[in-house]
Coordinates of C-alpha atoms and ligand atoms in Angstrom, one line a residue:
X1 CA 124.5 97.3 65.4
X2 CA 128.3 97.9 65.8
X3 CA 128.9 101.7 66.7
X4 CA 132.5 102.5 66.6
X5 CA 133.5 105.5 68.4
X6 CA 136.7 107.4 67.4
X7 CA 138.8 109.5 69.7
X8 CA 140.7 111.8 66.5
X9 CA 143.4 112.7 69.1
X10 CA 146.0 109.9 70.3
X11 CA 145.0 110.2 74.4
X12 CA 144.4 106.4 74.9
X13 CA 142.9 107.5 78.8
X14 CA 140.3 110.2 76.5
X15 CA 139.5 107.6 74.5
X16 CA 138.2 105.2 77.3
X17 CA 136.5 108.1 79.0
X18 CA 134.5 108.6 75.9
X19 CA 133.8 105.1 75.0
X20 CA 132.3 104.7 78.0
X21 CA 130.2 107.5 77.7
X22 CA 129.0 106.1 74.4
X23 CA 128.3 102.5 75.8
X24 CA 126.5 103.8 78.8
X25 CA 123.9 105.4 76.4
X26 CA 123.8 103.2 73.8
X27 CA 120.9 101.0 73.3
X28 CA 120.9 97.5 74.4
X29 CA 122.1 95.6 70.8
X30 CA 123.9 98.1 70.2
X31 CA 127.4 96.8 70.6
X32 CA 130.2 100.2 71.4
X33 CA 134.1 100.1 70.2
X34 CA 136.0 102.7 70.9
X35 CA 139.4 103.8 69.0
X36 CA 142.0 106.6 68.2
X37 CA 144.9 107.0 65.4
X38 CA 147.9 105.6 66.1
X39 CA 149.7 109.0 64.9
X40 CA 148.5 112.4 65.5
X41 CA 148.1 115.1 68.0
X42 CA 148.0 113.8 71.9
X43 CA 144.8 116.9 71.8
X44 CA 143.4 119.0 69.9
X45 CA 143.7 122.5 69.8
X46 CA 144.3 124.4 66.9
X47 CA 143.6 124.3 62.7
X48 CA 147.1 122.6 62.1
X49 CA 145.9 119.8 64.9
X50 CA 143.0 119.6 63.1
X51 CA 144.8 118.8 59.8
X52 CA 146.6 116.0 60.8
X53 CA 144.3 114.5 62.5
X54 CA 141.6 114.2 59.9
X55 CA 144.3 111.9 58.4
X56 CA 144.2 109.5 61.5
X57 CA 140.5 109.3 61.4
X58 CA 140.7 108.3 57.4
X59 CA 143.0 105.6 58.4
X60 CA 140.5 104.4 61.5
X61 CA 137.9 104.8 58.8
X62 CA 139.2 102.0 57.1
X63 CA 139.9 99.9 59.7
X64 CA 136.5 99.8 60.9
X65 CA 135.3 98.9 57.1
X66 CA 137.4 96.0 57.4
X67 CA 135.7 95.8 61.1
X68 CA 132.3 95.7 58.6
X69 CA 131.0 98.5 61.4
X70 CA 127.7 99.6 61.1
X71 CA 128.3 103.8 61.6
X72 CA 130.7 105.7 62.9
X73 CA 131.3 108.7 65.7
X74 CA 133.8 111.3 65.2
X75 CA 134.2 112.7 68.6
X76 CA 136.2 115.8 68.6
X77 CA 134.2 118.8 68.8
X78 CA 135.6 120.1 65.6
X79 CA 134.2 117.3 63.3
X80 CA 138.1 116.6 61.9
X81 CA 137.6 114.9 58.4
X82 CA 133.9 114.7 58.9
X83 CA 133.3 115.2 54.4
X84 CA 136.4 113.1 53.8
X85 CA 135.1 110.2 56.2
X86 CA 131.7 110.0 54.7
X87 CA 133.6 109.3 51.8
X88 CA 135.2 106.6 52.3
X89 CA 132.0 104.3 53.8
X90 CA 128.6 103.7 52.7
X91 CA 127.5 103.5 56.6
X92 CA 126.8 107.1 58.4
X93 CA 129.1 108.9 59.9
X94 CA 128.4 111.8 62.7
X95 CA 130.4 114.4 64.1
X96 CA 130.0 115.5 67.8
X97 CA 129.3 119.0 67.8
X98 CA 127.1 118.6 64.4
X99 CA 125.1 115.9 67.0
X100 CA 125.2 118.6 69.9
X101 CA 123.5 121.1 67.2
X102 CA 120.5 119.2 66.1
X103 CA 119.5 117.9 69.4
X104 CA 120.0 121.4 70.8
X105 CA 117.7 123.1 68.9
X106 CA 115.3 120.6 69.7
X107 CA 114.8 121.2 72.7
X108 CA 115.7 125.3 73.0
X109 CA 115.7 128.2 70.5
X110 CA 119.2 129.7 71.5
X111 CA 121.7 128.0 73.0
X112 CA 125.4 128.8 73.9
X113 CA 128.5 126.6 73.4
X114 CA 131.5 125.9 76.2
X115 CA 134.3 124.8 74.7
X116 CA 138.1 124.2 75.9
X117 CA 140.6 127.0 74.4
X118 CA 139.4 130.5 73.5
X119 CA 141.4 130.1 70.0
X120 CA 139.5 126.7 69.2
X121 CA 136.2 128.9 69.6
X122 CA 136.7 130.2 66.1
X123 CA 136.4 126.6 65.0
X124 CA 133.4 126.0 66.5
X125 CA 132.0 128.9 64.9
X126 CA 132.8 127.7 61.5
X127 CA 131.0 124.6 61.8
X128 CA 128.1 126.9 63.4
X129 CA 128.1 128.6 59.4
X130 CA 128.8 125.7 57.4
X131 CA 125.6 123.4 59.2
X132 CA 123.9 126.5 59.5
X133 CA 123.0 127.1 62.7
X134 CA 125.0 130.0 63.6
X135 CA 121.8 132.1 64.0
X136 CA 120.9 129.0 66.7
X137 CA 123.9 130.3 68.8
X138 CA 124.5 133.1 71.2
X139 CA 127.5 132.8 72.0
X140 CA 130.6 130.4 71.7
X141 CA 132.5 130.6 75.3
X142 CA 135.8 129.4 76.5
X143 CA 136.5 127.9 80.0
X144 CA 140.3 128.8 78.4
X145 CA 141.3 125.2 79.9
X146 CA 143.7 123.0 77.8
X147 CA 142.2 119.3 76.4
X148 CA 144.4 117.6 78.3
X149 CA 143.4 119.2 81.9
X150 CA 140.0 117.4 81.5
X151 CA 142.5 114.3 81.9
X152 CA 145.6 115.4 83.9
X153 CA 143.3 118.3 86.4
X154 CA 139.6 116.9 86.3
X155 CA 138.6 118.4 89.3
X156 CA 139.9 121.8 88.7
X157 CA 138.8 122.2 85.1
X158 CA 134.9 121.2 86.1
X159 CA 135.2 123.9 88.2
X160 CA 136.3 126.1 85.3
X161 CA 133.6 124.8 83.0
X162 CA 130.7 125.1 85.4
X163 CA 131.9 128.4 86.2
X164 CA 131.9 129.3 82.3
X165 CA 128.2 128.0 81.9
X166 CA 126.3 129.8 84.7
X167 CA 128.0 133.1 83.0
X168 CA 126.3 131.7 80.0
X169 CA 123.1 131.2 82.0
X170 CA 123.2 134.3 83.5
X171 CA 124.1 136.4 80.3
X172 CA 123.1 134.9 77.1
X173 CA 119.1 134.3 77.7
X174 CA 119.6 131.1 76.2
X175 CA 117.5 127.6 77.1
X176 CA 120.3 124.8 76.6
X177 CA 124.1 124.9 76.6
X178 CA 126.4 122.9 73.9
X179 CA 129.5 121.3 76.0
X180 CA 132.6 122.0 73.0
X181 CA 134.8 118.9 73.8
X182 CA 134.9 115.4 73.5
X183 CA 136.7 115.1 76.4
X184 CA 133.6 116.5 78.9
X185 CA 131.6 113.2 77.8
X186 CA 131.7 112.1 81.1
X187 CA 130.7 115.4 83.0
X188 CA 127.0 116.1 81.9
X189 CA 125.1 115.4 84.8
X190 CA 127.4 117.0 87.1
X191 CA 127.1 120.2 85.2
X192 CA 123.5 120.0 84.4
X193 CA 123.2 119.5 88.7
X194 CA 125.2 122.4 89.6
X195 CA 124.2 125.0 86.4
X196 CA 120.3 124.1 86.0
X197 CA 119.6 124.0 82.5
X198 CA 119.8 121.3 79.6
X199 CA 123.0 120.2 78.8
X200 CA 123.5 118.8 75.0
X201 CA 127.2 116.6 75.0
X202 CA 127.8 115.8 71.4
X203 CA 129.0 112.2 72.2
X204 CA 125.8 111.2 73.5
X205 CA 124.2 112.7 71.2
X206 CA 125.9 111.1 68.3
X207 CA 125.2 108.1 69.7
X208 CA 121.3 108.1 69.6
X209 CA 121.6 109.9 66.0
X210 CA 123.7 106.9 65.0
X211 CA 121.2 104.4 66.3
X212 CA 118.1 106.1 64.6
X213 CA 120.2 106.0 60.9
X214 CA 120.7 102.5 61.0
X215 CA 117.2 102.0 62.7
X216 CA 115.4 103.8 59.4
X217 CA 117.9 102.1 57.3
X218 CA 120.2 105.2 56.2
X219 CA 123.4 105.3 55.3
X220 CA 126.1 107.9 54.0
X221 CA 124.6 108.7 50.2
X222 CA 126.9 107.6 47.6
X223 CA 125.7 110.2 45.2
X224 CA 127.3 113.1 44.4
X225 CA 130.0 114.8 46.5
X226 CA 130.3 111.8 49.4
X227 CA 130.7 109.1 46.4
X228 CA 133.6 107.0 47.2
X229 CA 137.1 108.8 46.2
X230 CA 138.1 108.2 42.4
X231 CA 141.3 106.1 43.0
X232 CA 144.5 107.1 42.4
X233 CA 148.4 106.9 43.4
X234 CA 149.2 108.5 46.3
X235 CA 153.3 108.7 47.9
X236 CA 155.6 108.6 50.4
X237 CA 154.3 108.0 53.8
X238 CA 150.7 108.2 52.2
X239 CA 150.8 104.9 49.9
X240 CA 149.0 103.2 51.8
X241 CA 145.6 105.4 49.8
X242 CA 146.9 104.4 46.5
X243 CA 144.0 103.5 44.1
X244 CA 141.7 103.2 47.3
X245 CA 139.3 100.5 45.7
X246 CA 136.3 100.4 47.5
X247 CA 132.9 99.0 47.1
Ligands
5HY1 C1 138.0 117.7 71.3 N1 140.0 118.8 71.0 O1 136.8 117.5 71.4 C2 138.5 119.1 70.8 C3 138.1 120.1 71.8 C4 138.4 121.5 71.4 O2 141.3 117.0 71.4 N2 139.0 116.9 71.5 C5 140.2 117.5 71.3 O3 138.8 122.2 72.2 O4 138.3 121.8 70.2

């Protein structure tokens, strides 16, 4: 199967990191690309960064149907344009942090979420509701680090999120922690090693959902609200959606 991997912020060196992450996990056959908009936010960080880039990952949407890819990752901890996505291809489509939810409550009753930004924590939260497995989580913590420093100051943000997640250990009687960014995809044994307790990264986690879909044969429905979009014109700089005619 062909798993395509998608980075919704434009940080080519993020993108590597977590395409890496994806084929180190992946099952032998199945074959990893990883890609991110050409236009958007370089991370992010905030509902407006969110907006636009749900655009970007409609567009890499599209290439990867002309790609004829068999499901899709959208790894950014906020699921950007996870509804609009599903849309737009009959193969399935998973978000990180909806990933990081299912797996951890299979392995713990309560677990707590580390994330980036305090002010992307509300975010998270949302999702939490709207999945419905806020009453899963104890709390959603910051490490109050930006995106970016998981690139530009590795070192110095581990320390920062390792920090974060023995607090949660310590204080949220809670058996598994949720790393909040797509950018940590590469950190999960070191901070399982120096924290102790399972550690769910969403990436990963996609990954093996992704493979067990196609494995039982399932796709994204095409019945009811995920049906392809009814086409119509679309202008200016968005044109290029104009009577999308798919199937
Ligand atoms: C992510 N931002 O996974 C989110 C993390 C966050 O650019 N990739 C980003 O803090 O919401």
């Amino acid at each position: 199967m062909h798993l395509r991997v998608i980075n919704p912020n434009t940080t080519a060196g993020m993108t590597r990191k977590i395409g890496e992450a994806a084929s180190r996990i992946a099952a032998p056959g199945t074959q990893v690309s990883a890609t991110n908009p050409a236009s958007g936010p370089v991370s992010i960080e905030s509902h407006f960064d969110e907006a636009v880039s749900a655009v970007g990952v409609a567009d890499e949407i599209r290439a990867g149907e002309r790609d004829q890819v068999d499901a899709y990752i959208i790894a950014c901890f906020g699921d950007p344009g996870l509804l609009a996505a599903r849309e737009l291809t009959k193969a399935p489509v998973i978000g990180i942090a909806e990933a990081a939810f299912h797996m951890a409550t299979l392995i713990s009753t309560r677990f707590s979420i580390v994330t980036t930004l305090g002010r992307t924590g509300i975010i998270a939260e949302h999702l939490l509701q709207s999945y419905g497995f806020a009453h899963h989580c104890r709390r959603v913590r910051a490490a109050e680090i930006p995106v970016l420093d998981l690139e530009d100051n590795g070192a110095s943000a581990l320390d920062r999120v390792i920090a974060e997640c023995r607090r949660a250990r310590d204080e949220d009687g809670i058996g598994a922690i949720v790393l909040g960014c797509g950018g940590m995809a590469d950190l999960t044994g070191e901070i399982r090693d120096a924290v102790g307790l399972p550690i769910v990264e969403g990436v990963t986690a996609a990954v093996k959902l992704a493979e067990a879909l196609v494995g039982l044969g399932l796709g994204t429905s095409k019945h009811g609200d995920l049906a392809f979009p009814r086409p119509k014109p679309f202008s200016g700089e968005f044109e290029r959606f104009s009577h999308l005619n798919i199937d």
